[in-house]
Amino acid sequence: DAGVIQSPRHEVTEMGQEVTLRCKPISGHDYLFWYRQTMMRGLELLIYFNNNVPIDDSGMPEDRFSAKMPNASFSTLKIQPSEPRDSAVYFCASKWGGGRNEKLFFGSGTQLSVL
Amino acid sequence: GQNIDQPTEMTATEGAIVQINCTYQTSGFNGLFWYQQHAGEAPTFLSYNVLDGLEEKGRFSSFLSRSKGYSYLLLKELQMKDSASYLCVFTGGGNKLTFGTGTQLKVEL
């Protein structure tokens, strides 16, 4: 398997623009997570899905953020409108939820810069 | 609430042993992971502890004390490539993983 695939790898946009981040989880994994990483706050969980259904979105900063998982092989995280404080690395991760000890597999991340 | 404390940075010498400590507070606990993250890369899995005690895996070992809310990662025979951030992570209710901010380890000659 190719692992968790994220796109784009880098995104530079201007404040107010819409940003869409994409993720393809590992085939067979039934959990998908979106994390945001900054120097100050580390890795923060934004939202996670189980079998394409959002389970916990309490980490989504505000209404400007939305996430969807239309099928088992694709998820998007959208920011509209974007702000400079949204600049961070956004990671998608997936796992098989068969046991609590199942490890997360991370994608390479999207480095987002909002000017 | 939930909280993880680990040192921000540590420095050690190639060939030496280093111990990275982590304390956590949570109302629900299922297990503790350690992840390694090299600069500019994604975190990768190192270890998992659910029971008290030491888990050894090659040069890396991880210890857990559930009653004390304490864990450590032990790295032996340090190599330059071990320079990275080490993330303490616990699983609480459900499948939610809470990450610490990480300990930046620098290995010097």
mmCIF file of C-alpha atoms in Angstrom:
data_model
loop_
_atom_site.group_PDB
_atom_site.id
_atom_site.type_symbol
_atom_site.label_atom_id
_atom_site.label_comp_id
_atom_site.label_asym_id
_atom_site.label_seq_id
_atom_site.Cartn_x
_atom_site.Cartn_y
_atom_site.Cartn_z
ATOM 1 C CA ASP A 1 0.000 0.000 0.000
ATOM 2 C CA ALA A 2 1.180 3.545 -0.720
ATOM 3 C CA GLY A 3 0.342 4.777 2.741
ATOM 4 C CA VAL A 4 -1.807 7.781 3.622
ATOM 5 C CA ILE A 5 -1.720 10.232 0.737
ATOM 6 C CA GLN A 6 -2.267 13.945 1.224
ATOM 7 C CA SER A 7 -2.438 16.767 -1.269
ATOM 8 C CA PRO A 8 -1.259 19.359 -1.841
ATOM 9 C CA ARG A 9 2.094 19.094 -0.073
ATOM 10 C CA HIS A 10 2.370 22.871 0.147
ATOM 11 C CA GLU A 11 -0.298 25.547 -0.149
ATOM 12 C CA VAL A 12 0.229 29.285 -0.133
ATOM 13 C CA THR A 13 -2.868 31.444 -0.271
ATOM 14 C CA GLU A 14 -4.088 34.876 0.609
ATOM 15 C CA MET A 15 -6.298 35.720 3.531
ATOM 16 C CA GLY A 16 -9.962 35.273 2.691
ATOM 17 C CA GLN A 17 -9.442 32.556 0.105
ATOM 18 C CA GLU A 18 -10.915 29.074 0.360
ATOM 19 C CA VAL A 19 -8.484 26.237 1.021
ATOM 20 C CA THR A 20 -9.215 22.544 0.459
ATOM 21 C CA LEU A 21 -6.923 19.832 1.776
ATOM 22 C CA ARG A 22 -7.292 16.256 0.573
ATOM 23 C CA CYS A 23 -6.551 12.872 2.068
ATOM 24 C CA LYS A 24 -6.658 9.264 0.918
ATOM 25 C CA PRO A 25 -6.400 6.837 3.845
ATOM 26 C CA ILE A 26 -4.829 3.392 3.741
ATOM 27 C CA SER A 27 -7.192 0.895 2.202
ATOM 28 C CA GLY A 28 -9.045 -1.104 4.861
ATOM 29 C CA HIS A 29 -8.592 1.474 7.594
ATOM 30 C CA ASP A 30 -11.888 2.499 9.158
ATOM 31 C CA TYR A 31 -10.719 5.522 11.170
ATOM 32 C CA LEU A 32 -9.512 8.795 9.694
ATOM 33 C CA PHE A 33 -8.136 11.720 11.687
ATOM 34 C CA TRP A 34 -7.289 15.323 10.806
ATOM 35 C CA TYR A 35 -4.592 16.988 12.940
ATOM 36 C CA ARG A 36 -3.054 20.449 12.880
ATOM 37 C CA GLN A 37 0.515 21.017 14.063
ATOM 38 C CA THR A 38 2.093 24.305 15.154
ATOM 39 C CA MET A 39 5.211 25.041 17.174
ATOM 40 C CA MET A 40 3.205 26.557 19.995
ATOM 41 C CA ARG A 41 0.412 24.003 20.335
ATOM 42 C CA GLY A 42 1.896 20.812 18.929
ATOM 43 C CA LEU A 43 -0.435 18.291 17.293
ATOM 44 C CA GLU A 44 -4.102 19.106 17.826
ATOM 45 C CA LEU A 45 -6.909 16.787 16.820
ATOM 46 C CA LEU A 46 -9.433 18.626 14.679
ATOM 47 C CA ILE A 47 -11.903 15.883 13.791
ATOM 48 C CA TYR A 48 -12.058 12.142 13.299
ATOM 49 C CA PHE A 49 -14.281 9.784 11.336
ATOM 50 C CA ASN A 50 -15.245 6.152 11.792
ATOM 51 C CA ASN A 51 -16.643 4.365 8.759
ATOM 52 C CA ASN A 52 -17.021 7.754 7.030
ATOM 53 C CA VAL A 53 -19.126 9.201 9.879
ATOM 54 C CA PRO A 54 -17.778 12.153 11.901
ATOM 55 C CA ILE A 55 -17.411 11.020 15.517
ATOM 56 C CA ASP A 56 -15.788 13.955 17.277
ATOM 57 C CA ASP A 57 -15.397 17.426 15.780
ATOM 58 C CA SER A 58 -14.844 19.251 19.059
ATOM 59 C CA GLY A 59 -11.368 20.257 17.934
ATOM 60 C CA MET A 60 -12.544 22.158 14.878
ATOM 61 C CA PRO A 61 -11.614 25.759 15.687
ATOM 62 C CA GLU A 62 -14.695 27.481 14.320
ATOM 63 C CA ASP A 63 -17.292 27.459 11.608
ATOM 64 C CA ARG A 64 -14.718 28.399 9.011
ATOM 65 C CA PHE A 65 -13.472 24.817 9.189
ATOM 66 C CA SER A 66 -15.411 21.891 7.750
ATOM 67 C CA ALA A 67 -14.517 18.289 6.948
ATOM 68 C CA LYS A 68 -16.182 15.610 4.879
ATOM 69 C CA MET A 69 -15.634 11.961 4.130
ATOM 70 C CA PRO A 70 -17.914 11.010 1.232
ATOM 71 C CA ASN A 71 -16.479 7.496 0.983
ATOM 72 C CA ALA A 72 -13.942 5.199 2.595
ATOM 73 C CA SER A 73 -11.092 6.337 0.368
ATOM 74 C CA PHE A 74 -11.354 10.118 0.457
ATOM 75 C CA SER A 75 -11.669 12.994 2.891
ATOM 76 C CA THR A 76 -11.401 16.764 2.646
ATOM 77 C CA LEU A 77 -10.725 19.530 5.129
ATOM 78 C CA LYS A 78 -11.912 22.933 3.998
ATOM 79 C CA ILE A 79 -11.162 26.361 5.423
ATOM 80 C CA GLN A 80 -13.343 29.221 4.215
ATOM 81 C CA PRO A 81 -12.382 31.999 4.554
ATOM 82 C CA SER A 82 -8.759 31.367 5.488
ATOM 83 C CA GLU A 83 -6.862 33.576 7.942
ATOM 84 C CA PRO A 84 -3.137 33.986 8.681
ATOM 85 C CA ARG A 85 -3.547 32.220 12.031
ATOM 86 C CA ASP A 86 -4.579 29.076 10.140
ATOM 87 C CA SER A 87 -0.995 28.717 8.921
ATOM 88 C CA ALA A 88 0.227 25.313 10.123
ATOM 89 C CA VAL A 89 0.988 21.786 8.965
ATOM 90 C CA TYR A 90 -2.179 19.747 8.562
ATOM 91 C CA PHE A 91 -1.816 15.984 8.911
ATOM 92 C CA CYS A 92 -4.248 13.294 7.952
ATOM 93 C CA ALA A 93 -3.884 9.912 9.653
ATOM 94 C CA SER A 94 -5.714 6.617 9.468
ATOM 95 C CA LYS A 95 -5.865 3.366 11.381
ATOM 96 C CA TRP A 96 -7.744 0.146 11.672
ATOM 97 C CA GLY A 97 -9.916 0.405 14.757
ATOM 98 C CA GLY A 98 -9.858 -3.241 15.738
ATOM 99 C CA GLY A 99 -8.069 -2.555 18.989
ATOM 100 C CA ARG A 100 -7.002 0.332 21.196
ATOM 101 C CA ASN A 101 -3.373 -0.399 20.437
ATOM 102 C CA GLU A 102 -3.716 0.042 16.722
ATOM 103 C CA LYS A 103 -1.210 2.645 15.642
ATOM 104 C CA LEU A 104 -1.867 5.692 13.522
ATOM 105 C CA PHE A 105 -0.328 6.029 10.081
ATOM 106 C CA PHE A 106 0.252 9.623 9.092
ATOM 107 C CA GLY A 107 0.367 11.235 5.690
ATOM 108 C CA SER A 108 3.211 13.563 4.762
ATOM 109 C CA GLY A 109 1.167 16.607 5.721
ATOM 110 C CA THR A 110 0.141 19.820 3.985
ATOM 111 C CA GLN A 111 2.147 22.914 4.853
ATOM 112 C CA LEU A 112 -0.387 25.760 4.704
ATOM 113 C CA SER A 113 0.694 29.384 4.612
ATOM 114 C CA VAL A 114 -1.990 32.073 4.643
ATOM 115 C CA LEU A 115 -0.601 35.493 3.801
ATOM 116 C CA GLY B 1 -9.297 17.886 31.582
ATOM 117 C CA GLN B 2 -6.470 16.194 29.761
ATOM 118 C CA ASN B 3 -2.832 17.248 29.902
ATOM 119 C CA ILE B 4 0.595 15.913 28.930
ATOM 120 C CA ASP B 5 3.924 17.236 30.210
ATOM 121 C CA GLN B 6 7.287 16.418 28.691
ATOM 122 C CA PRO B 7 10.533 18.390 28.475
ATOM 123 C CA THR B 8 10.779 20.743 25.526
ATOM 124 C CA GLU B 9 14.278 19.751 24.518
ATOM 125 C CA MET B 10 17.183 17.504 25.491
ATOM 126 C CA THR B 11 20.740 17.044 24.287
ATOM 127 C CA ALA B 12 22.764 13.825 24.454
ATOM 128 C CA THR B 13 25.973 12.367 23.064
ATOM 129 C CA GLU B 14 26.248 9.755 20.351
ATOM 130 C CA GLY B 15 26.534 6.282 21.883
ATOM 131 C CA ALA B 16 24.992 7.351 25.185
ATOM 132 C CA ILE B 17 21.637 6.555 26.794
ATOM 133 C CA VAL B 18 18.855 9.115 27.171
ATOM 134 C CA GLN B 19 15.540 8.943 29.031
ATOM 135 C CA ILE B 20 12.628 11.147 27.984
ATOM 136 C CA ASN B 21 9.968 11.502 30.657
ATOM 137 C CA CYS B 22 6.265 12.134 30.240
ATOM 138 C CA THR B 23 3.532 12.735 32.790
ATOM 139 C CA TYR B 24 -0.121 12.883 31.948
ATOM 140 C CA GLN B 25 -3.452 13.679 33.547
ATOM 141 C CA THR B 26 -6.681 12.334 32.153
ATOM 142 C CA SER B 27 -10.045 11.172 33.357
ATOM 143 C CA GLY B 28 -9.968 8.134 31.088
ATOM 144 C CA PHE B 29 -6.946 6.136 30.014
ATOM 145 C CA ASN B 30 -6.554 3.212 27.646
ATOM 146 C CA GLY B 31 -2.902 3.222 26.718
ATOM 147 C CA LEU B 32 0.180 5.260 25.928
ATOM 148 C CA PHE B 33 2.095 5.602 22.669
ATOM 149 C CA TRP B 34 5.443 7.117 21.772
ATOM 150 C CA TYR B 35 5.930 8.544 18.304
ATOM 151 C CA GLN B 36 9.060 9.873 16.615
ATOM 152 C CA GLN B 37 8.964 12.855 14.281
ATOM 153 C CA HIS B 38 11.925 14.042 12.233
ATOM 154 C CA ALA B 39 11.929 17.663 11.118
ATOM 155 C CA GLY B 40 9.632 18.210 8.168
ATOM 156 C CA GLU B 41 8.253 14.693 8.296
ATOM 157 C CA ALA B 42 5.206 12.912 9.667
ATOM 158 C CA PRO B 43 5.170 11.223 13.089
ATOM 159 C CA THR B 44 5.924 7.505 13.054
ATOM 160 C CA PHE B 45 5.017 4.884 15.668
ATOM 161 C CA LEU B 46 7.639 3.733 18.164
ATOM 162 C CA SER B 47 5.896 1.936 21.016
ATOM 163 C CA TYR B 48 2.685 1.228 22.886
ATOM 164 C CA ASN B 49 2.117 0.484 26.600
ATOM 165 C CA VAL B 50 -1.171 -0.458 28.168
ATOM 166 C CA LEU B 51 0.035 -2.343 31.249
ATOM 167 C CA ASP B 52 2.520 -1.174 33.871
ATOM 168 C CA GLY B 53 6.090 -2.081 33.155
ATOM 169 C CA LEU B 54 8.780 -1.949 30.551
ATOM 170 C CA GLU B 55 8.390 -2.776 26.861
ATOM 171 C CA GLU B 56 11.672 -3.315 25.036
ATOM 172 C CA LYS B 57 12.131 -3.086 21.305
ATOM 173 C CA GLY B 58 15.715 -3.049 20.135
ATOM 174 C CA ARG B 59 17.473 0.148 21.155
ATOM 175 C CA PHE B 60 14.197 1.689 22.315
ATOM 176 C CA SER B 61 12.265 0.853 25.500
ATOM 177 C CA SER B 62 9.141 2.411 26.962
ATOM 178 C CA PHE B 63 7.920 2.296 30.543
ATOM 179 C CA LEU B 64 4.483 2.979 31.993
ATOM 180 C CA SER B 65 3.120 3.512 35.502
ATOM 181 C CA ARG B 66 -0.627 3.993 35.306
ATOM 182 C CA SER B 67 -1.001 4.793 39.009
ATOM 183 C CA LYS B 68 1.535 7.603 38.734
ATOM 184 C CA GLY B 69 0.443 8.854 35.311
ATOM 185 C CA TYR B 70 4.036 8.506 34.186
ATOM 186 C CA SER B 71 5.909 7.108 31.226
ATOM 187 C CA TYR B 72 9.407 7.280 29.834
ATOM 188 C CA LEU B 73 11.112 6.456 26.579
ATOM 189 C CA LEU B 74 14.646 5.087 26.865
ATOM 190 C CA LEU B 75 16.975 5.295 23.888
ATOM 191 C CA LYS B 76 20.234 3.326 24.040
ATOM 192 C CA GLU B 77 23.363 3.513 21.892
ATOM 193 C CA LEU B 78 22.280 6.850 20.518
ATOM 194 C CA GLN B 79 22.907 7.554 16.864
ATOM 195 C CA MET B 80 22.890 10.856 15.025
ATOM 196 C CA LYS B 81 19.744 9.785 13.180
ATOM 197 C CA ASP B 82 17.917 9.659 16.527
ATOM 198 C CA SER B 83 17.861 13.469 16.534
ATOM 199 C CA ALA B 84 14.134 14.121 16.296
ATOM 200 C CA SER B 85 11.074 15.125 18.280
ATOM 201 C CA TYR B 86 9.585 12.425 20.531
ATOM 202 C CA LEU B 87 5.874 12.654 21.167
ATOM 203 C CA CYS B 88 4.109 11.184 24.187
ATOM 204 C CA VAL B 89 0.524 10.250 23.285
ATOM 205 C CA PHE B 90 -2.272 8.763 25.348
ATOM 206 C CA THR B 91 -5.552 7.235 24.317
ATOM 207 C CA GLY B 92 -8.539 8.144 26.400
ATOM 208 C CA GLY B 93 -12.117 7.362 25.609
ATOM 209 C CA GLY B 94 -12.867 5.861 22.241
ATOM 210 C CA ASN B 95 -10.158 6.119 19.633
ATOM 211 C CA LYS B 96 -9.105 9.662 20.400
ATOM 212 C CA LEU B 97 -5.336 10.146 20.718
ATOM 213 C CA THR B 98 -4.013 13.169 22.621
ATOM 214 C CA PHE B 99 -0.485 14.243 21.696
ATOM 215 C CA GLY B 100 2.024 16.086 23.845
ATOM 216 C CA THR B 101 3.995 18.936 22.293
ATOM 217 C CA GLY B 102 7.041 16.707 22.032
ATOM 218 C CA THR B 103 10.626 16.617 23.271
ATOM 219 C CA GLN B 104 13.203 17.776 20.753
ATOM 220 C CA LEU B 105 16.241 15.500 21.125
ATOM 221 C CA LYS B 106 19.573 16.604 19.726
ATOM 222 C CA VAL B 107 22.321 13.988 19.464
ATOM 223 C CA GLU B 108 25.832 15.402 19.333
ATOM 224 C CA LEU B 109 29.204 13.862 18.518
#
